[in-house]
PDB file of C-alpha atoms in Angstrom:
ATOM      1  CA  MET A   1      53.222  45.143 137.205  1.00 46.00           C
ATOM      2  CA  LYS A   2      55.720  47.878 136.986  1.00 45.00           C
ATOM      3  CA  SER A   3      57.839  48.578 134.011  1.00 45.00           C
ATOM      4  CA  LYS A   4      60.284  51.419 133.563  1.00 44.00           C
ATOM      5  CA  LYS A   5      60.788  52.945 130.201  1.00 44.00           C
ATOM      6  CA  PHE A   6      62.647  56.170 129.443  1.00 40.00           C
ATOM      7  CA  ILE A   7      62.392  57.887 126.142  1.00 39.00           C
ATOM      8  CA  MET A   8      64.645  60.868 125.598  1.00 41.00           C
ATOM      9  CA  ALA A   9      64.505  63.055 122.530  1.00 40.00           C
ATOM     10  CA  LEU A  10      67.233  65.617 122.105  1.00 39.00           C
ATOM     11  CA  THR A  11      66.976  68.142 119.306  1.00 40.00           C
ATOM     12  CA  THR A  12      69.720  70.700 119.042  1.00 40.00           C
ATOM     13  CA  ALA A  13      69.915  73.450 116.518  1.00 38.00           C
ATOM     14  CA  VAL A  14      73.109  75.452 116.701  1.00 36.00           C
ATOM     15  CA  SER A  15      73.671  78.246 114.211  1.00 36.00           C
ATOM     16  CA  VAL A  16      77.109  78.711 112.793  1.00 36.00           C
ATOM     17  CA  LEU A  17      79.395  80.497 115.185  1.00 36.00           C
ATOM     18  CA  SER A  18      81.943  82.195 113.024  1.00 37.00           C
ATOM     19  CA  LEU A  19      84.557  83.849 115.090  1.00 35.00           C
ATOM     20  CA  SER A  20      87.933  83.281 113.519  1.00 36.00           C
ATOM     21  CA  ALA A  21      91.381  84.730 113.606  1.00 37.00           C
ATOM     22  CA  MET A  22      91.521  87.144 110.736  1.00 39.00           C
ATOM     23  CA  GLY A  23      94.821  88.221 109.159  1.00 37.00           C
ATOM     24  CA  VAL A  24      94.623  91.849 108.092  1.00 37.00           C
ATOM     25  CA  SER A  25      97.232  93.471 105.856  1.00 37.00           C
ATOM     26  CA  ALA A  26      99.036  96.235 107.716  1.00 47.00           C
ATOM     27  CA  TYR A  27     100.946  99.085 106.246  1.00 57.00           C
ATOM     28  CA  ALA A  28     104.627  98.375 106.118  1.00 72.00           C
ATOM     29  CA  ASP A  29     107.145 100.440 108.102  1.00 89.00           C
ATOM     30  CA  ASP A  30     109.688 102.806 106.647  1.00 93.00           C
ATOM     31  CA  ILE A  31     113.137 101.206 106.848  1.00 95.00           C
ATOM     32  CA  ASN A  32     116.585 102.710 106.634  1.00 95.00           C
ATOM     33  CA  ILE A  33     118.679 102.305 103.510  1.00 97.00           C
ATOM     34  CA  PRO A  34     122.319 101.652 104.479  1.00 97.00           C
ATOM     35  CA  TYR A  35     124.428 104.718 103.804  1.00 97.00           C
ATOM     36  CA  THR A  36     128.127 105.464 104.235  1.00 96.00           C
ATOM     37  CA  ALA A  37     129.319 109.000 103.644  1.00 95.00           C
ATOM     38  CA  SER A  38     132.416 109.528 101.517  1.00 94.00           C
ATOM     39  CA  SER A  39     134.609 112.613 101.462  1.00 91.00           C
ATOM     40  CA  LYS A  40     134.111 113.366  97.756  1.00 93.00           C
ATOM     41  CA  ALA A  41     130.318 113.012  97.616  1.00 96.00           C
ATOM     42  CA  LEU A  42     129.650 116.748  98.163  1.00 96.00           C
ATOM     43  CA  THR A  43     130.341 118.621  94.926  1.00 95.00           C
ATOM     44  CA  THR A  44     128.791 121.029  92.440  1.00 94.00           C
ATOM     45  CA  SER A  45     127.032 120.476  89.140  1.00 90.00           C
ATOM     46  CA  ASP A  46     129.218 121.079  86.094  1.00 82.00           C
ATOM     47  CA  ASP A  47     126.808 123.336  84.234  1.00 82.00           C
ATOM     48  CA  THR A  48     125.335 125.543  86.978  1.00 84.00           C
ATOM     49  CA  ASN A  49     127.906 125.304  89.737  1.00 89.00           C
ATOM     50  CA  GLU A  50     125.114 124.469  92.232  1.00 95.00           C
ATOM     51  CA  VAL A  51     125.770 122.334  95.260  1.00 97.00           C
ATOM     52  CA  ARG A  52     124.804 118.649  95.134  1.00 97.00           C
ATOM     53  CA  LEU A  53     125.470 115.563  97.195  1.00 97.00           C
ATOM     54  CA  ASN A  54     126.080 112.331  95.262  1.00 97.00           C
ATOM     55  CA  LEU A  55     124.438 109.415  97.065  1.00 98.00           C
ATOM     56  CA  CYS A  56     124.905 106.860  94.296  1.00 97.00           C
ATOM     57  CA  ASN A  57     126.572 108.135  91.113  1.00 94.00           C
ATOM     58  CA  THR A  58     128.937 105.942  89.213  1.00 89.00           C
ATOM     59  CA  TRP A  59     128.431 107.831  85.974  1.00 86.00           C
ATOM     60  CA  GLY A  60     130.972 110.156  84.431  1.00 74.00           C
ATOM     61  CA  GLY A  61     133.800 108.931  86.597  1.00 74.00           C
ATOM     62  CA  SER A  62     132.207 110.084  89.863  1.00 81.00           C
ATOM     63  CA  ASN A  63     132.498 106.627  91.412  1.00 90.00           C
ATOM     64  CA  ILE A  64     130.310 107.452  94.380  1.00 95.00           C
ATOM     65  CA  GLU A  65     128.336 104.554  95.834  1.00 96.00           C
ATOM     66  CA  ASP A  66     127.502 105.679  99.363  1.00 97.00           C
ATOM     67  CA  VAL A  67     124.185 103.980  98.752  1.00 97.00           C
ATOM     68  CA  ALA A  68     124.693 100.593  97.125  1.00 97.00           C
ATOM     69  CA  THR A  69     123.517 100.207  93.554  1.00 96.00           C
ATOM     70  CA  LYS A  70     121.890  96.892  94.456  1.00 96.00           C
ATOM     71  CA  THR A  71     119.348  98.395  96.827  1.00 96.00           C
ATOM     72  CA  TYR A  72     115.676  97.566  96.761  1.00 96.00           C
ATOM     73  CA  VAL A  73     113.307 100.578  97.042  1.00 97.00           C
ATOM     74  CA  SER A  74     109.535 100.676  97.241  1.00 97.00           C
ATOM     75  CA  GLU A  75     106.985 103.509  97.011  1.00 97.00           C
ATOM     76  CA  LYS A  76     109.362 106.302  97.926  1.00 97.00           C
ATOM     77  CA  ILE A  77     112.892 107.356  98.761  1.00 98.00           C
ATOM     78  CA  VAL A  78     113.265 109.745 101.676  1.00 98.00           C
ATOM     79  CA  VAL A  79     116.450 111.651 102.497  1.00 98.00           C
ATOM     80  CA  ASN A  80     116.736 113.574 105.758  1.00 98.00           C
ATOM     81  CA  PHE A  81     119.672 115.945 105.771  1.00 98.00           C
ATOM     82  CA  THR A  82     121.258 118.904 107.515  1.00 98.00           C
ATOM     83  CA  VAL A  83     122.424 122.071 105.755  1.00 98.00           C
ATOM     84  CA  GLU A  84     125.145 124.294 107.212  1.00 97.00           C
ATOM     85  CA  GLY A  85     126.772 127.487 105.944  1.00 96.00           C
ATOM     86  CA  LEU A  86     123.631 129.330 104.805  1.00 96.00           C
ATOM     87  CA  GLY A  87     123.038 131.144 108.061  1.00 96.00           C
ATOM     88  CA  THR A  88     119.517 132.579 107.758  1.00 96.00           C
ATOM     89  CA  THR A  89     119.625 132.908 103.976  1.00 95.00           C
ATOM     90  CA  SER A  90     116.555 131.397 102.262  1.00 97.00           C
ATOM     91  CA  THR A  91     116.691 133.007  98.802  1.00 96.00           C
ATOM     92  CA  LYS A  92     119.239 133.682  96.080  1.00 93.00           C
ATOM     93  CA  THR A  93     119.583 136.434  93.553  1.00 92.00           C
ATOM     94  CA  ASN A  94     120.084 135.439  89.905  1.00 89.00           C
ATOM     95  CA  ALA A  95     122.246 137.241  87.374  1.00 86.00           C
ATOM     96  CA  ASP A  96     119.191 138.970  85.877  1.00 91.00           C
ATOM     97  CA  GLY A  97     118.233 140.413  89.233  1.00 90.00           C
ATOM     98  CA  THR A  98     115.360 137.998  89.944  1.00 94.00           C
ATOM     99  CA  THR A  99     115.219 136.053  93.196  1.00 94.00           C
ATOM    100  CA  GLU A 100     114.126 132.510  93.955  1.00 95.00           C
ATOM    101  CA  ASP A 101     113.697 130.374  97.009  1.00 97.00           C
ATOM    102  CA  LEU A 102     116.529 128.057  97.929  1.00 98.00           C
ATOM    103  CA  CYS A 103     115.511 124.421  97.659  1.00 98.00           C
ATOM    104  CA  ALA A 104     116.751 120.831  97.414  1.00 98.00           C
ATOM    105  CA  TYR A 105     115.360 117.761  95.696  1.00 98.00           C
ATOM    106  CA  LEU A 106     116.246 114.246  94.616  1.00 98.00           C
ATOM    107  CA  ILE A 107     117.234 113.467  91.040  1.00 97.00           C
ATOM    108  CA  GLY A 108     118.539 110.447  89.201  1.00 97.00           C
ATOM    109  CA  SER A 109     117.518 107.155  87.697  1.00 97.00           C
ATOM    110  CA  VAL A 110     115.973 104.403  89.847  1.00 97.00           C
ATOM    111  CA  GLY A 111     114.751 101.463  87.808  1.00 96.00           C
ATOM    112  CA  MET A 112     111.871 102.775  85.704  1.00 97.00           C
ATOM    113  CA  ASN A 113     111.793 106.037  87.674  1.00 98.00           C
ATOM    114  CA  SER A 114     113.649 109.060  86.329  1.00 97.00           C
ATOM    115  CA  ALA A 115     113.726 112.741  87.391  1.00 97.00           C
ATOM    116  CA  TRP A 116     116.226 115.504  86.641  1.00 96.00           C
ATOM    117  CA  ASN A 117     114.309 118.657  87.595  1.00 95.00           C
ATOM    118  CA  PRO A 118     112.520 119.731  90.762  1.00 95.00           C
ATOM    119  CA  ASN A 119     108.944 118.541  91.210  1.00 96.00           C
ATOM    120  CA  GLU A 120     109.236 116.110  88.320  1.00 96.00           C
ATOM    121  CA  ASN A 121     107.830 112.558  88.404  1.00 96.00           C
ATOM    122  CA  GLY A 122     107.193 112.600  92.133  1.00 97.00           C
ATOM    123  CA  ASN A 123     110.375 114.245  93.444  1.00 97.00           C
ATOM    124  CA  GLU A 124     109.174 116.947  95.825  1.00 96.00           C
ATOM    125  CA  ALA A 125     111.417 119.980  96.237  1.00 97.00           C
ATOM    126  CA  VAL A 126     111.834 121.144  99.838  1.00 98.00           C
ATOM    127  CA  LYS A 127     112.464 124.847 100.547  1.00 97.00           C
ATOM    128  CA  LEU A 128     115.610 125.685 102.446  1.00 98.00           C
ATOM    129  CA  LYS A 129     115.107 128.407 105.055  1.00 97.00           C
ATOM    130  CA  GLY A 130     118.684 128.730 106.227  1.00 97.00           C
ATOM    131  CA  ASP A 131     120.680 126.250 108.271  1.00 98.00           C
ATOM    132  CA  GLY A 132     118.710 123.326 109.630  1.00 98.00           C
ATOM    133  CA  ASP A 133     117.338 119.854 109.071  1.00 98.00           C
ATOM    134  CA  TYR A 134     115.217 119.062 105.987  1.00 98.00           C
ATOM    135  CA  THR A 135     113.576 116.109 104.264  1.00 98.00           C
ATOM    136  CA  ALA A 136     113.480 115.506 100.516  1.00 98.00           C
ATOM    137  CA  THR A 137     111.031 112.850  99.216  1.00 98.00           C
ATOM    138  CA  TRP A 138     110.830 111.099  95.863  1.00 98.00           C
ATOM    139  CA  ASN A 139     107.520 109.284  95.417  1.00 98.00           C
ATOM    140  CA  LEU A 140     108.208 106.461  93.049  1.00 97.00           C
ATOM    141  CA  ASN A 141     105.901 105.237  90.301  1.00 96.00           C
ATOM    142  CA  ASP A 142     107.555 101.809  90.314  1.00 97.00           C
ATOM    143  CA  ASP A 143     109.472  99.682  92.786  1.00 97.00           C
ATOM    144  CA  SER A 144     113.024  98.911  91.865  1.00 97.00           C
ATOM    145  CA  GLU A 145     115.679  96.334  92.711  1.00 96.00           C
ATOM    146  CA  THR A 146     118.455  98.789  91.980  1.00 96.00           C
ATOM    147  CA  ILE A 147     119.453 102.434  92.253  1.00 97.00           C
ATOM    148  CA  ASP A 148     121.284 103.458  89.120  1.00 95.00           C
ATOM    149  CA  SER A 149     121.837 107.087  90.127  1.00 96.00           C
ATOM    150  CA  LEU A 150     120.647 109.129  93.131  1.00 98.00           C
ATOM    151  CA  ILE A 151     121.651 112.698  93.840  1.00 97.00           C
ATOM    152  CA  LEU A 152     120.500 115.248  96.383  1.00 98.00           C
ATOM    153  CA  GLN A 153     120.527 118.382  94.234  1.00 98.00           C
ATOM    154  CA  SER A 154     120.149 121.982  95.474  1.00 97.00           C
ATOM    155  CA  ASN A 155     120.006 125.374  93.791  1.00 96.00           C
ATOM    156  CA  ILE A 156     122.598 126.771  96.207  1.00 96.00           C
ATOM    157  CA  LYS A 157     125.107 128.440  93.920  1.00 93.00           C
ATOM    158  CA  ILE A 158     128.730 128.932  94.862  1.00 92.00           C
ATOM    159  CA  GLU A 159     129.957 132.439  94.250  1.00 87.00           C
ATOM    160  CA  GLU A 160     132.460 132.696  91.436  1.00 85.00           C
ATOM    161  CA  ASP A 161     135.274 133.923  93.653  1.00 88.00           C
ATOM    162  CA  LYS A 162     134.841 130.976  96.055  1.00 91.00           C
ATOM    163  CA  THR A 163     135.221 127.214  96.004  1.00 92.00           C
ATOM    164  CA  LEU A 164     132.941 124.721  97.686  1.00 93.00           C
ATOM    165  CA  ALA A 165     135.465 124.329 100.473  1.00 92.00           C
ATOM    166  CA  THR A 166     135.775 128.074 101.102  1.00 94.00           C
ATOM    167  CA  SER A 167     132.048 128.726 100.798  1.00 94.00           C
ATOM    168  CA  GLY A 168     131.329 126.974 104.084  1.00 95.00           C
ATOM    169  CA  ILE A 169     128.348 125.098 102.604  1.00 96.00           C
ATOM    170  CA  LYS A 170     127.919 121.622 103.947  1.00 97.00           C
ATOM    171  CA  ILE A 171     125.196 119.012 103.466  1.00 98.00           C
ATOM    172  CA  LYS A 172     125.149 115.999 105.763  1.00 97.00           C
ATOM    173  CA  VAL A 173     122.750 113.037 105.424  1.00 98.00           C
ATOM    174  CA  ASN A 174     121.028 111.952 108.640  1.00 98.00           C
ATOM    175  CA  TYR A 175     119.222 108.969 107.181  1.00 97.00           C
ATOM    176  CA  ILE A 176     117.823 107.591 103.927  1.00 98.00           C
ATOM    177  CA  SER A 177     114.732 105.401 103.954  1.00 97.00           C
ATOM    178  CA  THR A 178     112.200 103.589 101.804  1.00 97.00           C
ATOM    179  CA  VAL A 179     109.131 101.461 102.454  1.00 95.00           C
ATOM    180  CA  GLY A 180     109.745  97.918 103.654  1.00 88.00           C
ATOM    181  CA  GLU A 181     107.905  94.808 102.552  1.00 75.00           C
ATOM    182  CA  GLY A 182     104.274  94.437 103.652  1.00 57.00           C
ATOM    183  CA  SER A 183     103.482  92.734 106.969  1.00 45.00           C
ATOM    184  CA  THR A 184     100.469  90.784 108.176  1.00 40.00           C
ATOM    185  CA  ALA A 185      98.926  91.406 111.545  1.00 39.00           C
ATOM    186  CA  SER A 186      96.632  88.746 113.033  1.00 37.00           C
ATOM    187  CA  THR A 187      94.006  89.169 115.702  1.00 34.00           C
ATOM    188  CA  THR A 188      92.498  86.174 117.529  1.00 36.00           C
ATOM    189  CA  SER A 189      89.092  86.300 119.157  1.00 38.00           C
ATOM    190  CA  THR A 190      87.741  83.831 121.680  1.00 38.00           C
ATOM    191  CA  ALA A 191      84.048  82.919 121.615  1.00 41.00           C
ATOM    192  CA  THR A 192      81.928  80.919 124.030  1.00 40.00           C
ATOM    193  CA  ASP A 193      79.231  78.675 122.625  1.00 42.00           C
ATOM    194  CA  THR A 194      76.698  77.932 125.366  1.00 39.00           C
ATOM    195  CA  ALA A 195      74.107  75.224 125.019  1.00 41.00           C
ATOM    196  CA  THR A 196      71.213  75.056 127.527  1.00 41.00           C
ATOM    197  CA  THR A 197      69.639  71.668 128.020  1.00 41.00           C
ATOM    198  CA  THR A 198      66.238  71.467 129.671  1.00 41.00           C
ATOM    199  CA  GLU A 199      65.480  68.043 131.035  1.00 43.00           C
ATOM    200  CA  THR A 200      61.901  67.321 132.019  1.00 41.00           C
ATOM    201  CA  THR A 201      61.137  64.208 134.102  1.00 42.00           C
ATOM    202  CA  SER A 202      57.512  63.254 134.492  1.00 42.00           C
ATOM    203  CA  ALA A 203      56.644  60.596 137.089  1.00 43.00           C
ATOM    204  CA  THR A 204      53.109  59.267 137.402  1.00 41.00           C
ATOM    205  CA  THR A 205      51.910  57.093 140.264  1.00 41.00           C
ATOM    206  CA  THR A 206      48.473  55.558 140.190  1.00 40.00           C
ATOM    207  CA  THR A 207      46.657  54.387 143.317  1.00 39.00           C
ATOM    208  CA  SER A 208      43.120  53.162 142.798  1.00 38.00           C
ATOM    209  CA  ASP A 209      41.275  55.970 141.080  1.00 43.00           C
ATOM    210  CA  THR A 210      43.695  58.700 142.105  1.00 40.00           C
ATOM    211  CA  ALA A 211      46.579  59.753 139.890  1.00 41.00           C
ATOM    212  CA  THR A 212      49.355  61.932 141.165  1.00 41.00           C
ATOM    213  CA  THR A 213      51.745  63.582 138.744  1.00 42.00           C
ATOM    214  CA  THR A 214      55.040  65.056 139.861  1.00 43.00           C
ATOM    215  CA  THR A 215      57.045  67.153 137.426  1.00 43.00           C
ATOM    216  CA  THR A 216      60.701  68.043 138.002  1.00 44.00           C
ATOM    217  CA  THR A 217      62.573  70.428 135.707  1.00 44.00           C
ATOM    218  CA  THR A 218      66.358  70.566 135.704  1.00 44.00           C
ATOM    219  CA  THR A 219      68.323  73.077 133.675  1.00 42.00           C
ATOM    220  CA  VAL A 220      71.943  72.348 132.825  1.00 41.00           C
ATOM    221  CA  ASN A 221      74.244  74.833 131.145  1.00 46.00           C
ATOM    222  CA  VAL A 222      76.995  73.433 128.996  1.00 38.00           C
ATOM    223  CA  SER A 223      79.662  75.872 127.941  1.00 42.00           C
ATOM    224  CA  GLU A 224      82.338  75.238 125.353  1.00 44.00           C
ATOM    225  CA  ASN A 225      85.060  77.697 124.563  1.00 43.00           C
ATOM    226  CA  LEU A 226      85.801  77.944 120.872  1.00 42.00           C
ATOM    227  CA  THR A 227      89.218  79.457 120.474  1.00 45.00           C
ATOM    228  CA  PRO A 228      90.625  79.583 116.916  1.00 47.00           C
ATOM    229  CA  ALA A 229      94.326  78.845 116.642  1.00 47.00           C
ATOM    230  CA  PRO A 230      96.166  82.139 116.212  1.00 47.00           C
ATOM    231  CA  SER A 231      98.167  82.648 113.034  1.00 47.00           C
ATOM    232  CA  THR A 232     101.784  83.632 113.154  1.00 45.00           C
ATOM    233  CA  PRO A 233     102.336  87.060 111.538  1.00 43.00           C
ATOM    234  CA  ALA A 234     105.310  87.622 109.297  1.00 43.00           C
ATOM    235  CA  THR A 235     106.604  91.033 110.260  1.00 42.00           C
ATOM    236  CA  PRO A 236     109.915  92.299 108.868  1.00 42.00           C
ATOM    237  CA  ALA A 237     112.270  93.828 111.372  1.00 44.00           C
ATOM    238  CA  PRO A 238     113.071  97.470 110.472  1.00 51.00           C
ATOM    239  CA  ILE A 239     116.722  98.363 110.204  1.00 45.00           C
ATOM    240  CA  ALA A 240     118.144  99.979 113.322  1.00 46.00           C
ATOM    241  CA  ASN A 241     117.456 103.699 113.763  1.00 49.00           C
ATOM    242  CA  ALA A 242     114.712 103.632 111.175  1.00 48.00           C
ATOM    243  CA  PRO A 243     112.562 106.789 111.179  1.00 48.00           C
ATOM    244  CA  ALA A 244     109.035 106.712 112.467  1.00 44.00           C
ATOM    245  CA  PRO A 245     106.541 105.638 109.778  1.00 42.00           C
ATOM    246  CA  THR A 246     105.081 108.543 107.867  1.00 42.00           C
ATOM    247  CA  GLY A 247     101.529 109.222 106.874  1.00 40.00           C
ATOM    248  CA  ASP A 248     102.207 107.873 103.428  1.00 40.00           C
ATOM    249  CA  SER A 249     102.849 104.562 104.888  1.00 40.00           C
ATOM    250  CA  GLY A 250     100.243 104.891 106.995  1.00 40.00           C
ATOM    251  CA  ILE A 251      97.075 104.378 107.288  1.00 36.00           C
ATOM    252  CA  GLY A 252      94.757 101.727 109.079  1.00 41.00           C
ATOM    253  CA  THR A 253      93.734  98.290 110.319  1.00 40.00           C
ATOM    254  CA  ALA A 254      90.250  96.732 109.873  1.00 38.00           C
ATOM    255  CA  LEU A 255      88.880  93.778 111.877  1.00 34.00           C
ATOM    256  CA  THR A 256      85.453  92.305 111.214  1.00 39.00           C
ATOM    257  CA  PHE A 257      83.892  89.689 113.383  1.00 35.00           C
ATOM    258  CA  MET A 258      80.433  88.141 112.926  1.00 35.00           C
ATOM    259  CA  ALA A 259      78.950  85.770 115.456  1.00 35.00           C
ATOM    260  CA  LEU A 260      75.589  84.172 115.643  1.00 33.00           C
ATOM    261  CA  ALA A 261      74.768  81.381 118.036  1.00 37.00           C
ATOM    262  CA  GLY A 262      71.438  79.805 118.741  1.00 40.00           C
ATOM    263  CA  VAL A 263      70.651  76.747 120.788  1.00 34.00           C
ATOM    264  CA  SER A 264      67.356  74.930 121.080  1.00 38.00           C
ATOM    265  CA  VAL A 265      67.243  71.862 123.193  1.00 33.00           C
ATOM    266  CA  ILE A 266      64.215  69.795 124.167  1.00 35.00           C
ATOM    267  CA  ALA A 267      64.581  66.741 126.358  1.00 37.00           C
ATOM    268  CA  MET A 268      61.676  64.589 127.419  1.00 41.00           C
ATOM    269  CA  LYS A 269      61.508  61.642 129.717  1.00 41.00           C
ATOM    270  CA  LYS A 270      58.302  59.635 130.140  1.00 41.00           C
ATOM    271  CA  LYS A 271      57.599  56.923 132.562  1.00 43.00           C
ATOM    272  CA  ASN A 272      54.650  54.613 131.939  1.00 45.00           C
ATOM    273  CA  LYS A 273      53.244  52.091 134.189  1.00 45.00           C
TER     274      LYS A 273
END
């Protein structure tokens, strides 16, 4: 009498394979602040007769809004500008005979931020070493939805026997920027989870007093690709002609992936007569 009976036991232990798409905050880009130069923006301060360029100044009847009052700024305001008319002059002589370096810096009132002197509350004075391109930066303590007043002030003094027009001094803005809203960069990793199944078939044939056992081992690899669905990053588009991001904005992306996979499979088939 022959009877066929197959018993198969499959035990699989698979450890958690955690490879996922991870969204990592990235540093936002610097973006341009819209700026339109007006003919009356370049002037001198009333008290010191020093050259300044009004960027947004609607106080005291100035009525200059080359940068819109309703402008959002974050982290810093950067103004890149060109100075002409100094030649190679980099210092000035005061009435008392002392000399000082020529410089320029941002002043004004931007939300909760206020500065009216060089190197005050984050406004870094940049030294002027004659004609050329320069960058003035105001590092803000607080973001702001508006710019109440913004002036590029210098300590270039117009001689008493000259006017601003006859002095030859010119200041031209190349661009004004701030830090845009944060973006999210996503990285997707693909993992392969491989399970190995070992199937053992044992066949026993009995003839009289002699037993013959034949063992066949078959190994089957089963592979399954686990690919997490990538996320869609929300990245703001910088305004055209935006300057390259600076080191302030910059700084780094971190991705961490941990994967652990283990498979243990035992399959047994037994045939009894």
